[in-house]
Amino acid sequence: MTVEASTQAAPPRPAAPARHRPVFVIALFLALAAVPLAVTLGLPAHWLTLVTRAMIFAIAALSLDLILGVGGLVSFGHAAFIGIGAYATGIMITEGQTEALIILPVLLAACAVFAAVTGAVSLRTRGVAFIMITLAFGQMAYFLAQALSAYGGDDGLTLYEQSTLAGFEPFANRTTFFYVVLAVLAFCHVLVRALVASRFGRVLRAARENATRVTMTGFDVGRVRLVAYVISGMIAGLSGFLLANQTEFVSPAFISWQRSGELIFMVVLGGVGSLHGAILGALAFLIAEDVLSGLTEHWKVIFGPMIVLFVLFTRGGLVGLLGRLTGRRDG
Amino acid sequence: MAEPVLALIGINKAFGALKVTDCVSLAVQPGELHALIGPNGAGKTTLVHQISGVLRPDAGQIMFKGRDITELASEKRAQAGLARTFQITSTIPSLSVLENVALGVQARAAHPLALLRNAAEDAALNEPAWAAIAAVGLTERAHVLAGRLSHGEKRALEIAMALTLEPSVILLDEPLAGVGREEGERLIALLNSLKGRYAMLLVEHDMEAVFALADTVSVLVYGRVIASGDPASVRADPAVREAYLGEEG
Ligand SMILES: Nc1ncnc2c1ncn2[C@@H]1O[C@H](COP(=O)(O)OP(=O)(O)O)[C@@H](O)[C@H]1O
Ligand SMILES: [Mg+2]
């Protein structure tokens, strides 16, 4: 019998397949950066606010894609983190603390704790049970917000001030606000991309496909998923901070299960697991919502079926569609 | 004989009324290739599941390198050097061969879950991975996605993944099942090349392969070990001939 495997010299290593440059992503961010200019050139002025809002939701959708698309965990309670971020911001501003350098650490810690506690429970389950438990925790946060009678309760909380950053007022001017949000979105995108490509991300991706194999390779899959869940929750909390500053109003509706469902829609619409797909999905969702609601008051009747049809007929969402149109595999 | 690297002591497991593992005791010596044979449904896979921690025995003890691991989580067993392959091949389909194997290297690396450093171009992971890939003869296929491999190649990949754990024992659940003749011969040569360097518990249906490869053969029938010893004496055992070899031809 031969002992070929161990004694013969191995054949030369094949070259790694060429990697695509992230053309779509760069084009997307360039297009976003040009929106304020487009507004000065005649795009309706409310687009500045609209795209700012869409980018804020893109941050939340991106964070959801980390656990949903990359980790394979369909969380139906992700709006809770936006809510915690928004309420932490609203409450602290109401109490006279506007400084973002104080608000942000508190808010991120609150999101991390909520994610760690609810994640430790919900990640014991998979599939439909996980969806239901995250939904239940989301509803819990919703009712908690409703019960906050000192901070508006059911009616919500109006903010009479915006956050400051090291004494400056980055949110007072709408164009500045736009670029702050764009910068935060770009930062989060780079961060999440790096996470996905890291050792940690490889384990998270592998566990989505075959958790047993990953466990048998010596990884604690539950712990990896919990860390991803916490990071995801913190990024969503950041979007809540921006949302509170944009709307200057916080209400339980931020945490409703419909909002969580919309976030899932955005991710699916854009293309699950690609990260920039989630961004694209959020932009498309909010812009389509805005345009359609301007056309008719029955826009939801059109919007719902439109999304369902779109998802049914484009495998891989917007990113998959773009890829097929341009003959590329990924962005 | 030296201290066994893996020892099962009076393992019992039942699914409802069905006794699938019936007071099984068995030892694997360092460097030994111990084959476990038995007809379909004898409880071989269930036994491998208990050794690797997928299932807990109802009673009995599993000793690994002198340590009681009966209650230890699967990932801790793997970290301690207990590797396994699956009867139904188990890889990460959308990762390349190189990435699948590098995942195993990563598990033993200094920072297995580093958060931001790129993993795909990490030489500290890839170099040992290339070595394991070469050992199983998959070098030319290193950049192919695991899901696109032939059945035999997937089997080889699983073995490469096991090797990266620097295992003290490798549990192999029917590594030749469903593999064509040519690929099967290549896999047998591979197992032979690993023999002596790793202790292995080889569950196998292919009798020819088992008797050619094994140092020790144990026969499992209805969850019980009915014979255990060197291949020649097991082959001659009348109980084995009646219960198993006879009907197989
Ligand atoms: N999870 C389970 N629940 C109930 N019965 C099972 C389960 N897993 C295996 N069995 C039964 O246990 C017996 C042994 O199965 P298995 O260990 O797969 O045998 P082998 O690998 O030797 O073919 C079979 O009768 C099988 O149907
Ligand atoms: Mg079996």
PDB file of N, CA, C and O in Angstrom, chain B residues 145-195:
ATOM      1  N   LEU B 145     -14.895  25.621  -3.225  1.00  0.00           N
ATOM      2  CA  LEU B 145     -15.823  25.621  -2.103  1.00  0.00           C
ATOM      3  C   LEU B 145     -16.104  24.179  -1.685  1.00  0.00           C
ATOM      4  O   LEU B 145     -16.270  23.298  -2.533  1.00  0.00           O
ATOM      5  N   ALA B 146     -16.178  23.976  -0.377  1.00  0.00           N
ATOM      6  CA  ALA B 146     -16.356  22.618   0.138  1.00  0.00           C
ATOM      7  C   ALA B 146     -17.613  21.971  -0.422  1.00  0.00           C
ATOM      8  O   ALA B 146     -17.645  20.762  -0.673  1.00  0.00           O
ATOM      9  N   GLY B 147     -18.655  22.774  -0.647  1.00  0.00           N
ATOM     10  CA  GLY B 147     -19.906  22.245  -1.178  1.00  0.00           C
ATOM     11  C   GLY B 147     -19.785  21.694  -2.590  1.00  0.00           C
ATOM     12  O   GLY B 147     -20.638  20.934  -3.036  1.00  0.00           O
ATOM     13  N   ARG B 148     -18.721  22.070  -3.302  1.00  0.00           N
ATOM     14  CA  ARG B 148     -18.547  21.621  -4.691  1.00  0.00           C
ATOM     15  C   ARG B 148     -17.665  20.387  -4.802  1.00  0.00           C
ATOM     16  O   ARG B 148     -17.428  19.899  -5.909  1.00  0.00           O
ATOM     17  N   LEU B 149     -17.157  19.902  -3.676  1.00  0.00           N
ATOM     18  CA  LEU B 149     -16.236  18.757  -3.732  1.00  0.00           C
ATOM     19  C   LEU B 149     -16.998  17.469  -4.021  1.00  0.00           C
ATOM     20  O   LEU B 149     -18.193  17.365  -3.760  1.00  0.00           O
ATOM     21  N   SER B 150     -16.279  16.484  -4.546  1.00  0.00           N
ATOM     22  CA  SER B 150     -16.867  15.145  -4.688  1.00  0.00           C
ATOM     23  C   SER B 150     -16.987  14.554  -3.285  1.00  0.00           C
ATOM     24  O   SER B 150     -16.404  15.058  -2.323  1.00  0.00           O
ATOM     25  N   HIS B 151     -17.758  13.473  -3.206  1.00  0.00           N
ATOM     26  CA  HIS B 151     -18.002  12.862  -1.910  1.00  0.00           C
ATOM     27  C   HIS B 151     -16.703  12.436  -1.226  1.00  0.00           C
ATOM     28  O   HIS B 151     -16.483  12.727  -0.051  1.00  0.00           O
ATOM     29  N   GLY B 152     -15.832  11.798  -1.991  1.00  0.00           N
ATOM     30  CA  GLY B 152     -14.566  11.339  -1.421  1.00  0.00           C
ATOM     31  C   GLY B 152     -13.681  12.497  -0.977  1.00  0.00           C
ATOM     32  O   GLY B 152     -13.000  12.419   0.045  1.00  0.00           O
ATOM     33  N   GLU B 153     -13.724  13.579  -1.759  1.00  0.00           N
ATOM     34  CA  GLU B 153     -12.933  14.756  -1.392  1.00  0.00           C
ATOM     35  C   GLU B 153     -13.445  15.382  -0.093  1.00  0.00           C
ATOM     36  O   GLU B 153     -12.671  15.871   0.733  1.00  0.00           O
ATOM     37  N   LYS B 154     -14.784  15.353   0.070  1.00  0.00           N
ATOM     38  CA  LYS B 154     -15.342  15.876   1.325  1.00  0.00           C
ATOM     39  C   LYS B 154     -14.856  15.049   2.510  1.00  0.00           C
ATOM     40  O   LYS B 154     -14.560  15.583   3.582  1.00  0.00           O
ATOM     41  N   ARG B 155     -14.806  13.734   2.301  1.00  0.00           N
ATOM     42  CA  ARG B 155     -14.300  12.853   3.364  1.00  0.00           C
ATOM     43  C   ARG B 155     -12.870  13.233   3.715  1.00  0.00           C
ATOM     44  O   ARG B 155     -12.496  13.323   4.877  1.00  0.00           O
ATOM     45  N   ALA B 156     -12.056  13.452   2.682  1.00  0.00           N
ATOM     46  CA  ALA B 156     -10.652  13.813   2.909  1.00  0.00           C
ATOM     47  C   ALA B 156     -10.566  15.159   3.620  1.00  0.00           C
ATOM     48  O   ALA B 156      -9.739  15.349   4.522  1.00  0.00           O
ATOM     49  N   LEU B 157     -11.441  16.091   3.214  1.00  0.00           N
ATOM     50  CA  LEU B 157     -11.460  17.408   3.856  1.00  0.00           C
ATOM     51  C   LEU B 157     -11.765  17.279   5.345  1.00  0.00           C
ATOM     52  O   LEU B 157     -11.135  17.918   6.188  1.00  0.00           O
ATOM     53  N   GLU B 158     -12.742  16.439   5.663  1.00  0.00           N
ATOM     54  CA  GLU B 158     -13.088  16.257   7.073  1.00  0.00           C
ATOM     55  C   GLU B 158     -11.897  15.728   7.863  1.00  0.00           C
ATOM     56  O   GLU B 158     -11.667  16.122   9.008  1.00  0.00           O
ATOM     57  N   ILE B 159     -11.146  14.846   7.227  1.00  0.00           N
ATOM     58  CA  ILE B 159      -9.966  14.302   7.910  1.00  0.00           C
ATOM     59  C   ILE B 159      -8.921  15.400   8.096  1.00  0.00           C
ATOM     60  O   ILE B 159      -8.317  15.521   9.164  1.00  0.00           O
ATOM     61  N   ALA B 160      -8.745  16.245   7.072  1.00  0.00           N
ATOM     62  CA  ALA B 160      -7.794  17.358   7.204  1.00  0.00           C
ATOM     63  C   ALA B 160      -8.209  18.279   8.344  1.00  0.00           C
ATOM     64  O   ALA B 160      -7.372  18.748   9.124  1.00  0.00           O
ATOM     65  N   MET B 161      -9.532  18.548   8.444  1.00  0.00           N
ATOM     66  CA  MET B 161     -10.019  19.410   9.528  1.00  0.00           C
ATOM     67  C   MET B 161      -9.717  18.774  10.879  1.00  0.00           C
ATOM     68  O   MET B 161      -9.337  19.453  11.839  1.00  0.00           O
ATOM     69  N   ALA B 162      -9.872  17.467  10.954  1.00  0.00           N
ATOM     70  CA  ALA B 162      -9.578  16.764  12.209  1.00  0.00           C
ATOM     71  C   ALA B 162      -8.086  16.870  12.532  1.00  0.00           C
ATOM     72  O   ALA B 162      -7.710  17.087  13.692  1.00  0.00           O
ATOM     73  N   LEU B 163      -7.235  16.757  11.510  1.00  0.00           N
ATOM     74  CA  LEU B 163      -5.782  16.793  11.749  1.00  0.00           C
ATOM     75  C   LEU B 163      -5.327  18.131  12.331  1.00  0.00           C
ATOM     76  O   LEU B 163      -4.384  18.171  13.121  1.00  0.00           O
ATOM     77  N   THR B 164      -5.995  19.219  11.940  1.00  0.00           N
ATOM     78  CA  THR B 164      -5.569  20.533  12.426  1.00  0.00           C
ATOM     79  C   THR B 164      -5.758  20.687  13.932  1.00  0.00           C
ATOM     80  O   THR B 164      -5.178  21.577  14.533  1.00  0.00           O
ATOM     81  N   LEU B 165      -6.591  19.832  14.517  1.00  0.00           N
ATOM     82  CA  LEU B 165      -6.793  19.926  15.969  1.00  0.00           C
ATOM     83  C   LEU B 165      -5.638  19.289  16.733  1.00  0.00           C
ATOM     84  O   LEU B 165      -5.675  19.223  17.958  1.00  0.00           O
ATOM     85  N   GLU B 166      -4.607  18.832  16.012  1.00  0.00           N
ATOM     86  CA  GLU B 166      -3.500  18.100  16.644  1.00  0.00           C
ATOM     87  C   GLU B 166      -4.087  17.062  17.598  1.00  0.00           C
ATOM     88  O   GLU B 166      -3.785  17.050  18.791  1.00  0.00           O
ATOM     89  N   PRO B 167      -4.930  16.189  17.056  1.00  0.00           N
ATOM     90  CA  PRO B 167      -5.718  15.333  17.934  1.00  0.00           C
ATOM     91  C   PRO B 167      -4.905  14.212  18.583  1.00  0.00           C
ATOM     92  O   PRO B 167      -3.920  13.751  18.021  1.00  0.00           O
ATOM     93  N   SER B 168      -5.328  13.806  19.761  1.00  0.00           N
ATOM     94  CA  SER B 168      -4.784  12.615  20.391  1.00  0.00           C
ATOM     95  C   SER B 168      -5.559  11.397  19.933  1.00  0.00           C
ATOM     96  O   SER B 168      -5.038  10.283  19.925  1.00  0.00           O
ATOM     97  N   VAL B 169      -6.836  11.613  19.615  1.00  0.00           N
ATOM     98  CA  VAL B 169      -7.670  10.533  19.073  1.00  0.00           C
ATOM     99  C   VAL B 169      -8.533  11.126  17.962  1.00  0.00           C
ATOM    100  O   VAL B 169      -9.047  12.231  18.089  1.00  0.00           O
ATOM    101  N   ILE B 170      -8.663  10.391  16.860  1.00  0.00           N
ATOM    102  CA  ILE B 170      -9.601  10.783  15.807  1.00  0.00           C
ATOM    103  C   ILE B 170     -10.696   9.713  15.739  1.00  0.00           C
ATOM    104  O   ILE B 170     -10.402   8.534  15.620  1.00  0.00           O
ATOM    105  N   LEU B 171     -11.933  10.167  15.841  1.00  0.00           N
ATOM    106  CA  LEU B 171     -13.073   9.267  15.684  1.00  0.00           C
ATOM    107  C   LEU B 171     -13.533   9.378  14.236  1.00  0.00           C
ATOM    108  O   LEU B 171     -13.841  10.460  13.761  1.00  0.00           O
ATOM    109  N   LEU B 172     -13.557   8.252  13.528  1.00  0.00           N
ATOM    110  CA  LEU B 172     -13.928   8.282  12.116  1.00  0.00           C
ATOM    111  C   LEU B 172     -15.183   7.439  11.922  1.00  0.00           C
ATOM    112  O   LEU B 172     -15.140   6.222  12.083  1.00  0.00           O
ATOM    113  N   ASP B 173     -16.309   8.103  11.620  1.00  0.00           N
ATOM    114  CA  ASP B 173     -17.562   7.365  11.474  1.00  0.00           C
ATOM    115  C   ASP B 173     -17.792   7.040   9.996  1.00  0.00           C
ATOM    116  O   ASP B 173     -18.227   7.892   9.231  1.00  0.00           O
ATOM    117  N   GLU B 174     -17.488   5.814   9.633  1.00  0.00           N
ATOM    118  CA  GLU B 174     -17.659   5.308   8.262  1.00  0.00           C
ATOM    119  C   GLU B 174     -17.093   6.257   7.201  1.00  0.00           C
ATOM    120  O   GLU B 174     -17.836   6.750   6.342  1.00  0.00           O
ATOM    121  N   PRO B 175     -15.778   6.488   7.241  1.00  0.00           N
ATOM    122  CA  PRO B 175     -15.179   7.429   6.279  1.00  0.00           C
ATOM    123  C   PRO B 175     -15.213   6.921   4.842  1.00  0.00           C
ATOM    124  O   PRO B 175     -14.970   7.700   3.925  1.00  0.00           O
ATOM    125  N   LEU B 176     -15.530   5.656   4.637  1.00  0.00           N
ATOM    126  CA  LEU B 176     -15.552   5.134   3.266  1.00  0.00           C
ATOM    127  C   LEU B 176     -16.972   5.003   2.718  1.00  0.00           C
ATOM    128  O   LEU B 176     -17.164   4.669   1.554  1.00  0.00           O
ATOM    129  N   ALA B 177     -17.967   5.296   3.579  1.00  0.00           N
ATOM    130  CA  ALA B 177     -19.361   5.088   3.158  1.00  0.00           C
ATOM    131  C   ALA B 177     -19.714   5.975   1.972  1.00  0.00           C
ATOM    132  O   ALA B 177     -19.437   7.179   1.977  1.00  0.00           O
ATOM    133  N   GLY B 178     -20.300   5.375   0.952  1.00  0.00           N
ATOM    134  CA  GLY B 178     -20.796   6.134  -0.187  1.00  0.00           C
ATOM    135  C   GLY B 178     -19.713   6.649  -1.114  1.00  0.00           C
ATOM    136  O   GLY B 178     -19.972   7.457  -2.000  1.00  0.00           O
ATOM    137  N   VAL B 179     -18.471   6.190  -0.915  1.00  0.00           N
ATOM    138  CA  VAL B 179     -17.360   6.660  -1.741  1.00  0.00           C
ATOM    139  C   VAL B 179     -17.063   5.605  -2.802  1.00  0.00           C
ATOM    140  O   VAL B 179     -17.083   4.413  -2.516  1.00  0.00           O
ATOM    141  N   GLY B 180     -16.791   6.058  -4.029  1.00  0.00           N
ATOM    142  CA  GLY B 180     -16.491   5.130  -5.119  1.00  0.00           C
ATOM    143  C   GLY B 180     -15.201   4.373  -4.880  1.00  0.00           C
ATOM    144  O   GLY B 180     -14.437   4.683  -3.967  1.00  0.00           O
ATOM    145  N   ARG B 181     -14.955   3.365  -5.731  1.00  0.00           N
ATOM    146  CA  ARG B 181     -13.829   2.458  -5.502  1.00  0.00           C
ATOM    147  C   ARG B 181     -12.477   3.189  -5.514  1.00  0.00           C
ATOM    148  O   ARG B 181     -11.654   3.022  -4.618  1.00  0.00           O
ATOM    149  N   GLU B 182     -12.296   4.033  -6.537  1.00  0.00           N
ATOM    150  CA  GLU B 182     -10.993   4.693  -6.686  1.00  0.00           C
ATOM    151  C   GLU B 182     -10.714   5.649  -5.517  1.00  0.00           C
ATOM    152  O   GLU B 182      -9.649   5.632  -4.914  1.00  0.00           O
ATOM    153  N   GLU B 183     -11.734   6.470  -5.199  1.00  0.00           N
ATOM    154  CA  GLU B 183     -11.576   7.405  -4.081  1.00  0.00           C
ATOM    155  C   GLU B 183     -11.426   6.647  -2.770  1.00  0.00           C
ATOM    156  O   GLU B 183     -10.688   7.068  -1.890  1.00  0.00           O
ATOM    157  N   GLY B 184     -12.134   5.515  -2.675  1.00  0.00           N
ATOM    158  CA  GLY B 184     -12.041   4.691  -1.476  1.00  0.00           C
ATOM    159  C   GLY B 184     -10.621   4.205  -1.255  1.00  0.00           C
ATOM    160  O   GLY B 184     -10.096   4.250  -0.145  1.00  0.00           O
ATOM    161  N   GLU B 185      -9.986   3.774  -2.350  1.00  0.00           N
ATOM    162  CA  GLU B 185      -8.605   3.295  -2.228  1.00  0.00           C
ATOM    163  C   GLU B 185      -7.677   4.414  -1.783  1.00  0.00           C
ATOM    164  O   GLU B 185      -6.767   4.210  -0.983  1.00  0.00           O
ATOM    165  N   ARG B 186      -7.929   5.597  -2.316  1.00  0.00           N
ATOM    166  CA  ARG B 186      -7.104   6.741  -1.922  1.00  0.00           C
ATOM    167  C   ARG B 186      -7.282   7.048  -0.429  1.00  0.00           C
ATOM    168  O   ARG B 186      -6.332   7.362   0.281  1.00  0.00           O
ATOM    169  N   LEU B 187      -8.555   6.954   0.039  1.00  0.00           N
ATOM    170  CA  LEU B 187      -8.817   7.228   1.460  1.00  0.00           C
ATOM    171  C   LEU B 187      -8.170   6.171   2.352  1.00  0.00           C
ATOM    172  O   LEU B 187      -7.640   6.484   3.419  1.00  0.00           O
ATOM    173  N   ILE B 188      -8.212   4.923   1.903  1.00  0.00           N
ATOM    174  CA  ILE B 188      -7.582   3.861   2.698  1.00  0.00           C
ATOM    175  C   ILE B 188      -6.075   4.118   2.807  1.00  0.00           C
ATOM    176  O   ILE B 188      -5.475   3.983   3.878  1.00  0.00           O
ATOM    177  N   ALA B 189      -5.475   4.542   1.679  1.00  0.00           N
ATOM    178  CA  ALA B 189      -4.041   4.874   1.701  1.00  0.00           C
ATOM    179  C   ALA B 189      -3.787   6.026   2.673  1.00  0.00           C
ATOM    180  O   ALA B 189      -2.791   6.035   3.406  1.00  0.00           O
ATOM    181  N   LEU B 190      -4.706   6.987   2.687  1.00  0.00           N
ATOM    182  CA  LEU B 190      -4.569   8.132   3.596  1.00  0.00           C
ATOM    183  C   LEU B 190      -4.621   7.674   5.051  1.00  0.00           C
ATOM    184  O   LEU B 190      -3.770   8.040   5.863  1.00  0.00           O
ATOM    185  N   LEU B 191      -5.623   6.841   5.363  1.00  0.00           N
ATOM    186  CA  LEU B 191      -5.737   6.351   6.744  1.00  0.00           C
ATOM    187  C   LEU B 191      -4.486   5.582   7.124  1.00  0.00           C
ATOM    188  O   LEU B 191      -3.970   5.706   8.241  1.00  0.00           O
ATOM    189  N   ASN B 192      -3.988   4.808   6.174  1.00  0.00           N
ATOM    190  CA  ASN B 192      -2.779   4.032   6.433  1.00  0.00           C
ATOM    191  C   ASN B 192      -1.593   4.950   6.726  1.00  0.00           C
ATOM    192  O   ASN B 192      -0.747   4.643   7.570  1.00  0.00           O
ATOM    193  N   SER B 193      -1.550   6.088   6.025  1.00  0.00           N
ATOM    194  CA  SER B 193      -0.435   7.014   6.231  1.00  0.00           C
ATOM    195  C   SER B 193      -0.533   7.706   7.594  1.00  0.00           C
ATOM    196  O   SER B 193       0.456   8.187   8.125  1.00  0.00           O
ATOM    197  N   LEU B 194      -1.732   7.774   8.144  1.00  0.00           N
ATOM    198  CA  LEU B 194      -1.914   8.417   9.451  1.00  0.00           C
ATOM    199  C   LEU B 194      -1.702   7.425  10.587  1.00  0.00           C
ATOM    200  O   LEU B 194      -1.525   7.807  11.740  1.00  0.00           O
ATOM    201  N   LYS B 195      -1.760   6.140  10.219  1.00  0.00           N
ATOM    202  CA  LYS B 195      -1.694   5.084  11.220  1.00  0.00           C
ATOM    203  C   LYS B 195      -0.382   5.165  11.993  1.00  0.00           C
ATOM    204  O   LYS B 195       0.686   5.369  11.419  1.00  0.00           O
TER     205      LYS B 195
END
